[in-house]
XYZ file of N, CA and C in Angstrom:
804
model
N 96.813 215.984 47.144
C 96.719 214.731 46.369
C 95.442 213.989 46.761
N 95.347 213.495 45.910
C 93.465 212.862 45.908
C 93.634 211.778 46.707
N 93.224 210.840 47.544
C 93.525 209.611 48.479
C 91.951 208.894 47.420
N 92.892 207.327 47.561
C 91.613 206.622 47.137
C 91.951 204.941 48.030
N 91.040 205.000 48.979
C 90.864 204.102 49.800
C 90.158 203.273 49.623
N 90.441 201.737 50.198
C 89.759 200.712 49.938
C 88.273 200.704 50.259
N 87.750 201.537 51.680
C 86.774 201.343 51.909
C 85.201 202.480 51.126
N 86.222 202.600 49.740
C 84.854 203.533 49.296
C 83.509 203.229 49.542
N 83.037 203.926 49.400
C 81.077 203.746 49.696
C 80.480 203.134 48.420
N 81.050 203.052 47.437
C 80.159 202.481 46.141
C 80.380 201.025 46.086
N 79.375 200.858 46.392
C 79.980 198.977 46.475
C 79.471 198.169 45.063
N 79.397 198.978 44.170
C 78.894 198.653 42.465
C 80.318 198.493 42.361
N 81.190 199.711 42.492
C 82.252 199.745 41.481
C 83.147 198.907 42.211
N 83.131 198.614 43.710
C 83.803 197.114 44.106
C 84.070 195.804 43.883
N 82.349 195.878 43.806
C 82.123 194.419 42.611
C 82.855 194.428 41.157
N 82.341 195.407 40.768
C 82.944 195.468 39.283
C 84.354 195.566 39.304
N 85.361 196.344 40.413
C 87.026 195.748 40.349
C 87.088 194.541 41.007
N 86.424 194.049 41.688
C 86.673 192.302 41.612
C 86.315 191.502 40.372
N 85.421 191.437 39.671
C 84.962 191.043 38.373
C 86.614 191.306 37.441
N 87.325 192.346 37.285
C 87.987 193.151 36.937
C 89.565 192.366 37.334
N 89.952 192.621 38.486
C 90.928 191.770 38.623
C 91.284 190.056 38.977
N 89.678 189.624 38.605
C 89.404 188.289 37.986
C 90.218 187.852 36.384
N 90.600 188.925 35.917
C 91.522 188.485 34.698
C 90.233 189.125 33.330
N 90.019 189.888 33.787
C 88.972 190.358 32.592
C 88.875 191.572 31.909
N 90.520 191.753 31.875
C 90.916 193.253 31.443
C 90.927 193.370 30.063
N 90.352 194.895 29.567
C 90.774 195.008 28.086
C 92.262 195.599 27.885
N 92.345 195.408 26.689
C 93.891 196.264 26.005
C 93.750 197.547 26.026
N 95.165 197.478 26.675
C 95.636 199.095 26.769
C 95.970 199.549 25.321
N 96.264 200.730 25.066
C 96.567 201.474 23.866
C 97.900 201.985 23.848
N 98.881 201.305 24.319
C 100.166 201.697 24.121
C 100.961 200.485 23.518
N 101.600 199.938 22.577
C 102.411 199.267 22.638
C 103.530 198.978 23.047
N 104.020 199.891 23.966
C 104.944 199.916 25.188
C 104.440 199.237 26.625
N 103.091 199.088 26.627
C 103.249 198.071 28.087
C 103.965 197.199 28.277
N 104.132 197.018 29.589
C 105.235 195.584 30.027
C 103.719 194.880 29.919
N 104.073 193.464 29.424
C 104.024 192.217 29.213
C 103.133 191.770 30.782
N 104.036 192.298 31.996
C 103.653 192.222 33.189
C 102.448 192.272 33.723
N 101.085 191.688 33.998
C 100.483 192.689 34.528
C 99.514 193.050 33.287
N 100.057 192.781 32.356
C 99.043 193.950 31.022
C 97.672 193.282 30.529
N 97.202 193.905 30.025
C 95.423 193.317 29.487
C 95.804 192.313 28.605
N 94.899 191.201 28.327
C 94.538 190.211 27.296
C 94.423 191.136 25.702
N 95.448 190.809 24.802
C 95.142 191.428 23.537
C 93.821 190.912 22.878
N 93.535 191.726 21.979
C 91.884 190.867 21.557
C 92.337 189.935 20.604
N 91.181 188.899 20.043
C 91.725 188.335 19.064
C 91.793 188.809 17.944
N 92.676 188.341 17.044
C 92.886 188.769 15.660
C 92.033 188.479 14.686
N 90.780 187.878 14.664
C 89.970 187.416 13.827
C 88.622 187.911 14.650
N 87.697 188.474 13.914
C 86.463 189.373 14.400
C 85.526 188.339 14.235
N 84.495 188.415 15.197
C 83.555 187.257 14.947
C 82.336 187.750 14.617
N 81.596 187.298 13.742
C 80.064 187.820 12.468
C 79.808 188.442 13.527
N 79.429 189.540 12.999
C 78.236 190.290 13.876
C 76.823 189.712 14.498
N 76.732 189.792 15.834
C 75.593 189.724 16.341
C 74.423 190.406 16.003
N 73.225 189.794 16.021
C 72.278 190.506 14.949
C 70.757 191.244 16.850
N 70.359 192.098 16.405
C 70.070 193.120 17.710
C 68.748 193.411 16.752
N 67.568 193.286 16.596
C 66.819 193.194 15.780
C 65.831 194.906 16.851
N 65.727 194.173 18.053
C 65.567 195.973 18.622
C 65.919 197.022 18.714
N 67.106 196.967 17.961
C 68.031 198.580 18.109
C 67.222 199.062 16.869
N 66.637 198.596 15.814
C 66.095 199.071 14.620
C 65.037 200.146 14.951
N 64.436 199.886 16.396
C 63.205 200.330 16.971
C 63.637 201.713 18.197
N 64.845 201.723 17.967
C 65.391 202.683 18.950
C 65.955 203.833 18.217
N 65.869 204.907 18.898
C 66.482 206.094 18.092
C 67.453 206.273 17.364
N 67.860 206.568 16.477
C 69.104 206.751 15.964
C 70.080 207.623 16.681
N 71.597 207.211 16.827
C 72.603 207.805 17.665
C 72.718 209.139 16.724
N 73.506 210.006 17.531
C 73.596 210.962 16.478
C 75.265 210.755 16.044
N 75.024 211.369 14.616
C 75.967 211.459 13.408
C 77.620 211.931 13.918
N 78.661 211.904 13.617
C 79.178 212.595 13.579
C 79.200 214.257 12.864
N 79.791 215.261 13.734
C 79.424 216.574 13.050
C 80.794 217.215 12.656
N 81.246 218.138 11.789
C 82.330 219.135 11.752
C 82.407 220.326 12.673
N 83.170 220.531 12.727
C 83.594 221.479 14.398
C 83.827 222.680 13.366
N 83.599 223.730 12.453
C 84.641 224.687 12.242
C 85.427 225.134 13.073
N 87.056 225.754 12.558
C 87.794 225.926 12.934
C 88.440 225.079 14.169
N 87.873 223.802 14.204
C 89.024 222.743 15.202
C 89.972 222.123 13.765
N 90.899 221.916 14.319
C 91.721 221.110 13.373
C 91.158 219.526 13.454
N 91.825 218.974 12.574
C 91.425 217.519 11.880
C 92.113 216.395 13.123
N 92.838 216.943 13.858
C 92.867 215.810 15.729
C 92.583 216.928 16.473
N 91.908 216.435 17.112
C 91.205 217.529 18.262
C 91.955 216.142 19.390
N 92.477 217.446 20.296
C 93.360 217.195 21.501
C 92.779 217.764 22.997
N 91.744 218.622 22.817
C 91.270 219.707 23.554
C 90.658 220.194 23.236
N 89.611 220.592 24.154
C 88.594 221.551 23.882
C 88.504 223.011 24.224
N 87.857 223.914 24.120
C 88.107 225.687 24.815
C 88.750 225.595 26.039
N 89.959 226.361 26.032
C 90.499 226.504 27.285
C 89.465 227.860 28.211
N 88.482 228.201 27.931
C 87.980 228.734 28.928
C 86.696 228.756 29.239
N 86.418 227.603 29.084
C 84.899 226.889 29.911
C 85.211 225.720 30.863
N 84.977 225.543 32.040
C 85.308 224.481 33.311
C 84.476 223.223 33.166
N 85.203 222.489 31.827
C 84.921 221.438 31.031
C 85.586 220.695 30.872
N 85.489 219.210 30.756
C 86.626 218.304 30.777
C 85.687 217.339 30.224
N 86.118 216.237 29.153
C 86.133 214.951 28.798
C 86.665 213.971 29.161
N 86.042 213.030 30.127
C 86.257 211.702 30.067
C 86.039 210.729 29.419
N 86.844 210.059 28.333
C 86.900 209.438 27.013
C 87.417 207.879 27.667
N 86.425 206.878 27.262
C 86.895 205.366 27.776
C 87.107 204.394 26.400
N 88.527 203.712 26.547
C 88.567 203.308 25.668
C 87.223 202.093 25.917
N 86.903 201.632 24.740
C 85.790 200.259 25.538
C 85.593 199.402 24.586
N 86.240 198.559 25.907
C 86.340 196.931 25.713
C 86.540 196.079 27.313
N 86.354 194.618 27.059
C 86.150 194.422 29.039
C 84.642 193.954 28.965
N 84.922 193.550 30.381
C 83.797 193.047 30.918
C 82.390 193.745 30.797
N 81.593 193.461 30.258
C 80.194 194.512 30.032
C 80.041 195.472 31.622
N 80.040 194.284 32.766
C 79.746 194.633 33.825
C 80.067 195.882 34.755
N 81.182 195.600 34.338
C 82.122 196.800 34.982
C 82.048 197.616 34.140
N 81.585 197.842 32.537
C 81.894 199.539 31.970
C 80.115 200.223 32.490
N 79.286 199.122 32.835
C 77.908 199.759 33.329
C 78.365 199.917 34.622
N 78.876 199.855 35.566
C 79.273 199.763 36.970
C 79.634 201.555 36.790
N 80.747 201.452 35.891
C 81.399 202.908 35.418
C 80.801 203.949 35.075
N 79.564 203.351 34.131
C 78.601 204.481 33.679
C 77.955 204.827 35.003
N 77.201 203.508 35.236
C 76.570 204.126 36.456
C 77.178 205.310 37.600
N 78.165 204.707 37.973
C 79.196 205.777 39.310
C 79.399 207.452 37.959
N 79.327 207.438 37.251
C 79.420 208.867 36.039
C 77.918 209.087 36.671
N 77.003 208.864 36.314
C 75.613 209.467 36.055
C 75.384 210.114 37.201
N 75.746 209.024 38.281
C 75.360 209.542 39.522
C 76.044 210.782 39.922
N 77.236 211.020 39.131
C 77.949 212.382 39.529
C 77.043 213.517 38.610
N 76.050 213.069 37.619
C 75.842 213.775 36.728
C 76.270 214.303 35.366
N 77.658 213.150 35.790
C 78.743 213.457 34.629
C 78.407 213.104 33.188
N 78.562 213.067 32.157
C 78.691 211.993 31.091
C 79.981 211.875 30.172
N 80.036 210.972 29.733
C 81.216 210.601 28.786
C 81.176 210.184 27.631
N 82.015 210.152 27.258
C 82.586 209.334 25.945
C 83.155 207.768 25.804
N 82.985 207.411 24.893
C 83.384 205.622 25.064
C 83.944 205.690 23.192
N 84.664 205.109 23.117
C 84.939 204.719 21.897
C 85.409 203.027 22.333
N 84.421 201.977 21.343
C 83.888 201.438 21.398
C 84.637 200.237 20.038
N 85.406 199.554 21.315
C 86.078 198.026 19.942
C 84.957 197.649 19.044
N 84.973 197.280 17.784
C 84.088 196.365 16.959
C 83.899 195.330 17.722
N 85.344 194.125 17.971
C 84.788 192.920 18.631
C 84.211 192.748 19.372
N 83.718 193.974 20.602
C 83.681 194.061 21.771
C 81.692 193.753 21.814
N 81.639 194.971 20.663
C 80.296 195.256 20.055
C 79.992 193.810 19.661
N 80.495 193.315 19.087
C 80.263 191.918 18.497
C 79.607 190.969 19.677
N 80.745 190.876 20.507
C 80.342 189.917 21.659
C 78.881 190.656 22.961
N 78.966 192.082 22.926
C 78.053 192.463 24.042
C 77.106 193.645 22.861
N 76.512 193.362 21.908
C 75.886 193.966 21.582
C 74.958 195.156 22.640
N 74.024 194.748 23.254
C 73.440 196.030 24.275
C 74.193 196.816 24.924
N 75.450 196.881 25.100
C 76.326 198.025 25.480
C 76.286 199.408 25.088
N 75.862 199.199 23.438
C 76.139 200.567 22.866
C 74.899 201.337 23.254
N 73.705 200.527 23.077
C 72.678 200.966 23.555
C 72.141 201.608 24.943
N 73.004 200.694 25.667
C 72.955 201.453 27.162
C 74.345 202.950 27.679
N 74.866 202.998 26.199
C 75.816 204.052 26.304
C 75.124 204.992 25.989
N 74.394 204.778 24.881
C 73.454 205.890 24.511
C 72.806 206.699 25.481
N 71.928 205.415 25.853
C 70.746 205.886 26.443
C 70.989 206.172 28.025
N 72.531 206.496 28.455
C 72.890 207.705 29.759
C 73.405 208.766 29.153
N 72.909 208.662 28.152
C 73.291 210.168 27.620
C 75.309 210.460 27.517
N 75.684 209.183 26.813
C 77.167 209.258 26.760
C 77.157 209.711 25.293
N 78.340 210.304 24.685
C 79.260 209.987 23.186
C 79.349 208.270 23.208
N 79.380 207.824 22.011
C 79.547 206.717 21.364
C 80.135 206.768 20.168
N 81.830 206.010 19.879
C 82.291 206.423 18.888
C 82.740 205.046 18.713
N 83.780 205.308 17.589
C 84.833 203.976 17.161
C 85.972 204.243 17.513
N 86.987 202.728 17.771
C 88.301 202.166 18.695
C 88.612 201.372 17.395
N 88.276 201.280 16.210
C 88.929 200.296 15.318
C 88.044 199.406 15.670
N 88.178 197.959 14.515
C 87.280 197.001 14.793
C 88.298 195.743 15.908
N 89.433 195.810 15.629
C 90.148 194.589 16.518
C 91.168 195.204 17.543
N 90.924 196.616 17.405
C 92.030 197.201 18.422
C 93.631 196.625 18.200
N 94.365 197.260 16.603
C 95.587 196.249 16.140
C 96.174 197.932 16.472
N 97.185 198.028 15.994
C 98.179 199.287 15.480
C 97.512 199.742 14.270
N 96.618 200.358 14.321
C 96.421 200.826 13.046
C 97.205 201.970 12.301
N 98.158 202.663 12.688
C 98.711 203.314 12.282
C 99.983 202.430 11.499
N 100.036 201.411 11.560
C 101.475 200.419 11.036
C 100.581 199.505 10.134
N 99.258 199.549 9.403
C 98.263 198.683 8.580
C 98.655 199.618 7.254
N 98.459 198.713 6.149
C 98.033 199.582 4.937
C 97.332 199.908 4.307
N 96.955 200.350 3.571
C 95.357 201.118 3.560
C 94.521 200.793 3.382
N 94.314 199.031 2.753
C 93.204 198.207 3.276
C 93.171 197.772 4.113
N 93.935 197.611 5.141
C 93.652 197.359 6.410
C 93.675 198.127 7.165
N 93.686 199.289 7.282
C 92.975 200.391 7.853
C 91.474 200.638 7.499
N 91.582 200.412 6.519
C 90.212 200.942 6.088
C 89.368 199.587 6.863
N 89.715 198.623 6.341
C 88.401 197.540 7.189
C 88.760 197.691 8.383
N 89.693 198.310 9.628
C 89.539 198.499 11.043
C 87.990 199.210 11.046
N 88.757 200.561 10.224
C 87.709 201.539 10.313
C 86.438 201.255 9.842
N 86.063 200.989 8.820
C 84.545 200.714 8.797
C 83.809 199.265 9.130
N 84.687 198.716 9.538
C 84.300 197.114 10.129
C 83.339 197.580 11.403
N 84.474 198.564 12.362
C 83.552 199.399 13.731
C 82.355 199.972 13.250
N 82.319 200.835 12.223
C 81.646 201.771 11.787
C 80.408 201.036 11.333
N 80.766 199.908 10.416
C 79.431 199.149 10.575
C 78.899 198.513 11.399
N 79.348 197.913 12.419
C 78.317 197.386 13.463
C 77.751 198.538 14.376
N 78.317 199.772 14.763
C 78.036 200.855 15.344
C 76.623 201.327 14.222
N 76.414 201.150 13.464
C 75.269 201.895 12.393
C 74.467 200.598 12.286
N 74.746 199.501 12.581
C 73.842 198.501 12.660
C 73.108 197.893 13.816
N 73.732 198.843 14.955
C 72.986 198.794 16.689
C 72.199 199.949 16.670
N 73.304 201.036 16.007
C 72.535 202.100 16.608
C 71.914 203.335 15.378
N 72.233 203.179 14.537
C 72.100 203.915 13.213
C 72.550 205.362 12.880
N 74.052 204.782 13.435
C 75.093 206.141 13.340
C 76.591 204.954 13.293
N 77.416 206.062 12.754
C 78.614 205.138 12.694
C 79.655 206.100 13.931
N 78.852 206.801 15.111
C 79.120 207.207 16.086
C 79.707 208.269 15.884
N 79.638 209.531 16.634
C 80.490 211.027 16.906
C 81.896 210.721 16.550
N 82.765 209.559 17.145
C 83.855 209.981 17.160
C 84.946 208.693 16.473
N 85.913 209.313 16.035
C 86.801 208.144 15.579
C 88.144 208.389 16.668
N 88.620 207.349 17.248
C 90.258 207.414 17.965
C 91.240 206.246 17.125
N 92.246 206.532 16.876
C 92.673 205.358 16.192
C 93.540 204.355 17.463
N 93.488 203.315 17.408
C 93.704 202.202 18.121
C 95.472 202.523 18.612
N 95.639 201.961 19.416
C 97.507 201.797 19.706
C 97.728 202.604 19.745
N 97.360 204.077 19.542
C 97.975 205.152 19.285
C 97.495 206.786 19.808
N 97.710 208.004 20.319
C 97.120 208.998 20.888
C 96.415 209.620 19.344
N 97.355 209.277 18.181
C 97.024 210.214 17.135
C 96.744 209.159 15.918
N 95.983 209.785 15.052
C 96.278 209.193 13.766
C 97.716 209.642 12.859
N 97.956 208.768 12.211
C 98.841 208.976 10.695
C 97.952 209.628 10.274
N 99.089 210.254 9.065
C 98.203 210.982 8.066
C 96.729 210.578 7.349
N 97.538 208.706 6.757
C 96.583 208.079 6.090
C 95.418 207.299 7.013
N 95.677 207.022 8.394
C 94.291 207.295 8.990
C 93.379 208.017 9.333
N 94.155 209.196 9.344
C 92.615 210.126 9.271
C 92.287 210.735 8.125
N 92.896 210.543 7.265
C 92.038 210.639 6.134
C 91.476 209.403 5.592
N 91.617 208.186 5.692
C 90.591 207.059 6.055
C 89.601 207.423 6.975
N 89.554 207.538 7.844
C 88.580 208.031 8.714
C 87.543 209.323 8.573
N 88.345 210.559 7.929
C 87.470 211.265 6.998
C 86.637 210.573 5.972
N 86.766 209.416 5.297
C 86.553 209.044 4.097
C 84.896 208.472 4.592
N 85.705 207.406 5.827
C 84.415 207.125 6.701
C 83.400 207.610 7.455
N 83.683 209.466 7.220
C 82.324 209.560 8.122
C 82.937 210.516 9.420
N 84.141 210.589 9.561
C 84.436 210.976 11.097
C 85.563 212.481 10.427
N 84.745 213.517 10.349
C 85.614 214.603 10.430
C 86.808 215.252 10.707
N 86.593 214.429 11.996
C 87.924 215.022 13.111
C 88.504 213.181 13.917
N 89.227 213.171 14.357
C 89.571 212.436 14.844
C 89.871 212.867 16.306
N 89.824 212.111 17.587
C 89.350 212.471 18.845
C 90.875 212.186 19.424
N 91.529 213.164 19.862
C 92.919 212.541 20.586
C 92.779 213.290 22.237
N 93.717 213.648 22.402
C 93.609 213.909 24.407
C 95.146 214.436 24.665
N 94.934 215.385 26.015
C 95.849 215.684 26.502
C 96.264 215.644 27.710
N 95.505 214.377 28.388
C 95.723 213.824 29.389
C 95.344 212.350 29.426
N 96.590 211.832 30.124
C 96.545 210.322 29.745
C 96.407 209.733 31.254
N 95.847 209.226 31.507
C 95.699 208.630 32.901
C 96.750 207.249 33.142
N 97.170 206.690 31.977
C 97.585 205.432 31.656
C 97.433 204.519 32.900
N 96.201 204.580 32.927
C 95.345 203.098 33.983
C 95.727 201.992 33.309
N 96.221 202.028 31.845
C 96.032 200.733 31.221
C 97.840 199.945 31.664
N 98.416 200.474 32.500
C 99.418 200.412 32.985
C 99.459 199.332 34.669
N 98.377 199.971 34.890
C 97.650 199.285 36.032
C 98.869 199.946 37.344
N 99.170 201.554 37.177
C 99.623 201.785 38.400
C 99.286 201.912 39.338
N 98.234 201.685 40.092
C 97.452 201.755 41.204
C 96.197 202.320 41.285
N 95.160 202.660 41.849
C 94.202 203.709 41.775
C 94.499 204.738 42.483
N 95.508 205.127 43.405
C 95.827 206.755 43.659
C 96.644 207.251 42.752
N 97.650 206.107 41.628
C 98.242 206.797 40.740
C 97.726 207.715 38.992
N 96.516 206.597 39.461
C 95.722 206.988 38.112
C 95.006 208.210 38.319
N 94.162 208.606 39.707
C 93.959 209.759 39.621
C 94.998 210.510 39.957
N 95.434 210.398 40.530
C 96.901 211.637 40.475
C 97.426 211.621 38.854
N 97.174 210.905 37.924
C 97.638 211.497 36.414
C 96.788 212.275 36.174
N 95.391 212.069 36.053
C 94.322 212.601 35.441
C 94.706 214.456 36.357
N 94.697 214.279 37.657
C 93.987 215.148 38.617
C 94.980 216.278 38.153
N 96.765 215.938 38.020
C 97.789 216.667 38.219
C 98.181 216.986 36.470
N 97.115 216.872 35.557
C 97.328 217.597 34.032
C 95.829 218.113 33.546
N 94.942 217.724 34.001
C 93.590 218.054 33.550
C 93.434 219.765 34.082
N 92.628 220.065 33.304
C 92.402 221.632 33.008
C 91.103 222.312 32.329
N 90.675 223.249 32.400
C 89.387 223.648 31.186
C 89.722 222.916 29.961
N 89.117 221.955 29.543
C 89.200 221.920 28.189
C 89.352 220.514 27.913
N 89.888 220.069 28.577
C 91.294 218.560 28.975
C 90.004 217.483 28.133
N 90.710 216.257 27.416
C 89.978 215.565 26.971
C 91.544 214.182 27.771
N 90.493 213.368 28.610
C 91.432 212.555 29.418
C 90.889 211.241 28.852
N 92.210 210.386 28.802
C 92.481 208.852 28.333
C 92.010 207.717 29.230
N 91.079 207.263 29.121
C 90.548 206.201 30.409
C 90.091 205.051 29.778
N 90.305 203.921 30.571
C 90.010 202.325 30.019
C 89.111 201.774 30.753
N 87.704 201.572 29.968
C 86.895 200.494 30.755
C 88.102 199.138 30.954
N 87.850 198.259 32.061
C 88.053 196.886 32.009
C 89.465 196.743 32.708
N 89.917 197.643 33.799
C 91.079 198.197 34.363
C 90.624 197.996 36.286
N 90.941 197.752 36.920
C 90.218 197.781 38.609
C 90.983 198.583 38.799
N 92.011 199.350 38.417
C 92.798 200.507 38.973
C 91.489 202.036 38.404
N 90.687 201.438 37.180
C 90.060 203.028 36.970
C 89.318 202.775 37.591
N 88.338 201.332 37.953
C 86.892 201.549 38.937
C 87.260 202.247 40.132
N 88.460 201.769 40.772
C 88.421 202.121 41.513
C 89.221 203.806 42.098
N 89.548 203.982 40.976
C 90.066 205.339 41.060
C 88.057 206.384 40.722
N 88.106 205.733 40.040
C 86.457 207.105 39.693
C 86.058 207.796 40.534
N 85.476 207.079 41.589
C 84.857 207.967 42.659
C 85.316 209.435 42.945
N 86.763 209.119 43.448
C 87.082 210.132 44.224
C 87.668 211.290 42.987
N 88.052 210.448 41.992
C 88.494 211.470 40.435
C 87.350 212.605 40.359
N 85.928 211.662 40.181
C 84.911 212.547 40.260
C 84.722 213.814 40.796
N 84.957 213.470 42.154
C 84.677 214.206 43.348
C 85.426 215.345 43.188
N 86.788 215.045 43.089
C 87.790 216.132 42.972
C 87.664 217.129 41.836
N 86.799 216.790 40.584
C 86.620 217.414 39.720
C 84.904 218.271 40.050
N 84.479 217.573 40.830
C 83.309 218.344 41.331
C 83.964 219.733 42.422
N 84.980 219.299 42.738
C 85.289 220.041 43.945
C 85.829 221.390 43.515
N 86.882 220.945 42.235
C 87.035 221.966 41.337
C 86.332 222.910 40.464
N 85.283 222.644 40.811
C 84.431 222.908 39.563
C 84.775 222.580 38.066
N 84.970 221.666 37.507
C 85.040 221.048 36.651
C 84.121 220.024 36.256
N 83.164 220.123 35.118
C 81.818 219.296 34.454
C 82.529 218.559 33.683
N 82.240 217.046 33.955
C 82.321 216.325 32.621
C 81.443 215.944 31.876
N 81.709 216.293 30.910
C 80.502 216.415 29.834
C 81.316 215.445 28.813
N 79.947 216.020 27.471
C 80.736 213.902 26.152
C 81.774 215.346 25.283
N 82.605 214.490 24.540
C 83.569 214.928 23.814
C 83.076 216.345 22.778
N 81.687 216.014 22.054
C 80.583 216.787 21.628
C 80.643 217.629 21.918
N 80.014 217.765 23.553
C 79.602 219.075 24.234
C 81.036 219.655 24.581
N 81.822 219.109 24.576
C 83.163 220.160 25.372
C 83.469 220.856 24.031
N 83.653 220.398 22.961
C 84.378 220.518 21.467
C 82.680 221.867 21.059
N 81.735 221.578 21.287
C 80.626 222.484 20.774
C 80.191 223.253 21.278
């Protein structure tokens, strides 16, 4: 079992779980959390987009692509390449999901982020600095609601509400779609989400449920004790149970020989 001790050596991602259990958590994706303990829901009303007049001058993200022969939710990637996805939901404190990137890079790792609208709204340069460590950048819905319990105009403006501010930072409506509250889409969200641009829809078969806030030896002991070649794992910026679980998650997946790479590269 993985041990994750107070006195880690990264004193980024320390700061950033103090920042963190300052009350600056995002929403988990279950509607079963206890009440207890659980993240700040976002608000229900999205605020105008912030206008980023330099992202115009920056590369364009790349597109979403079609996978032949993956099905329309991808859960996993080849079970026989020593590959794994770390997928963050993201929303939270800016501070701490760069704290996060950073402690990734330094492993060499990269990831995936699927990325609230509001979130984008309020910290515009985020997406940009997701990019540019060489992460996936996708969409979380624009308000992070149940989108699977919306009807099909309100699914549809989750979905391209994200989709447009993501193409208006970065000039892609991002690799990946996840639907909000939920591991999977409904039928009629992913084919909303086809409609929008996103082929496949991004689901996982390992859930860390940090957004639970069971500790940081419990969170890597989820990840550590289901992850596998292939594994596409559930992780929440804006949690002090994941900062402080990363390190040693890392490690153990280095130890294994296991690369984390973005959702992209495991799926391509």
């Amino acid at each position: 079992m993985v041990r994750v001790t107070p006195t880690d050596r990264r004193s980024a991602l320390r700061a950033g779980a103090g920042l963190v259990a300052g009350g600056a958590f995002a929403a988990g994706c279950s509607p079963a959390v206890p009440s207890s303990g659980a993240a700040v829901q976002p608000a229900a009303v999205s605020r105008s987009p912030v206008s980023r007049p330099s992202a115009a001058r920056s590369p364009a993200a790349p597109a979403p692509r079609a996978f032949p022969g993956q099905p329309a939710q991808i859960t996993h990637g080849p079970r026989g390449r020593p590959q794994v996805a770390l997928t963050f939901h993201g929303q939270g404190d800016p501070a701490v999901a760069r704290a996060l990137l950073g402690e990734a890079e330094r492993h060499g790792a990269r990831v995936t982020v699927l990325a609230v609208g509001t979130w984008l709204d309020e910290h515009p340069d985020v997406a940009r600095r997701v990019l540019d460590g060489g992460h996936d950048l996708g969409n979380h819905t624009q308000r992070h609601l149940d989108v699977n319990a919306m009807s099909e105009a309100e699914a549809t403006a989750e979905i391209t509400g994200c989709a447009q501010r993501l193409r208006r930072l970065t000039g892609s409506v991002g690799t990946w779609f996840r639907p909000s509250r939920a591991s999977r889409a409904s039928p009629l969200v992913a084919a909303l989400a086809r409609r929008a641009g996103y082929p496949h829809v991004l689901s996982y078969d390992v859930d860390s449920l940090d957004f639970t806030s069971p500790g940081a030896p419990a969170v890597a002991r989820n990840v550590l004790d289901g992850v596998r070649n292939g594994s596409v794992v559930s992780l929440h910026f804006g949690y002090a149970d994941t900062v402080a679980a990363l390190p040693a998650l890392l490690d153990e997946l280095d130890r294994r020989g296991l690369r984390a790479v973005t959702a992209t590269e495991l799926i391509g």
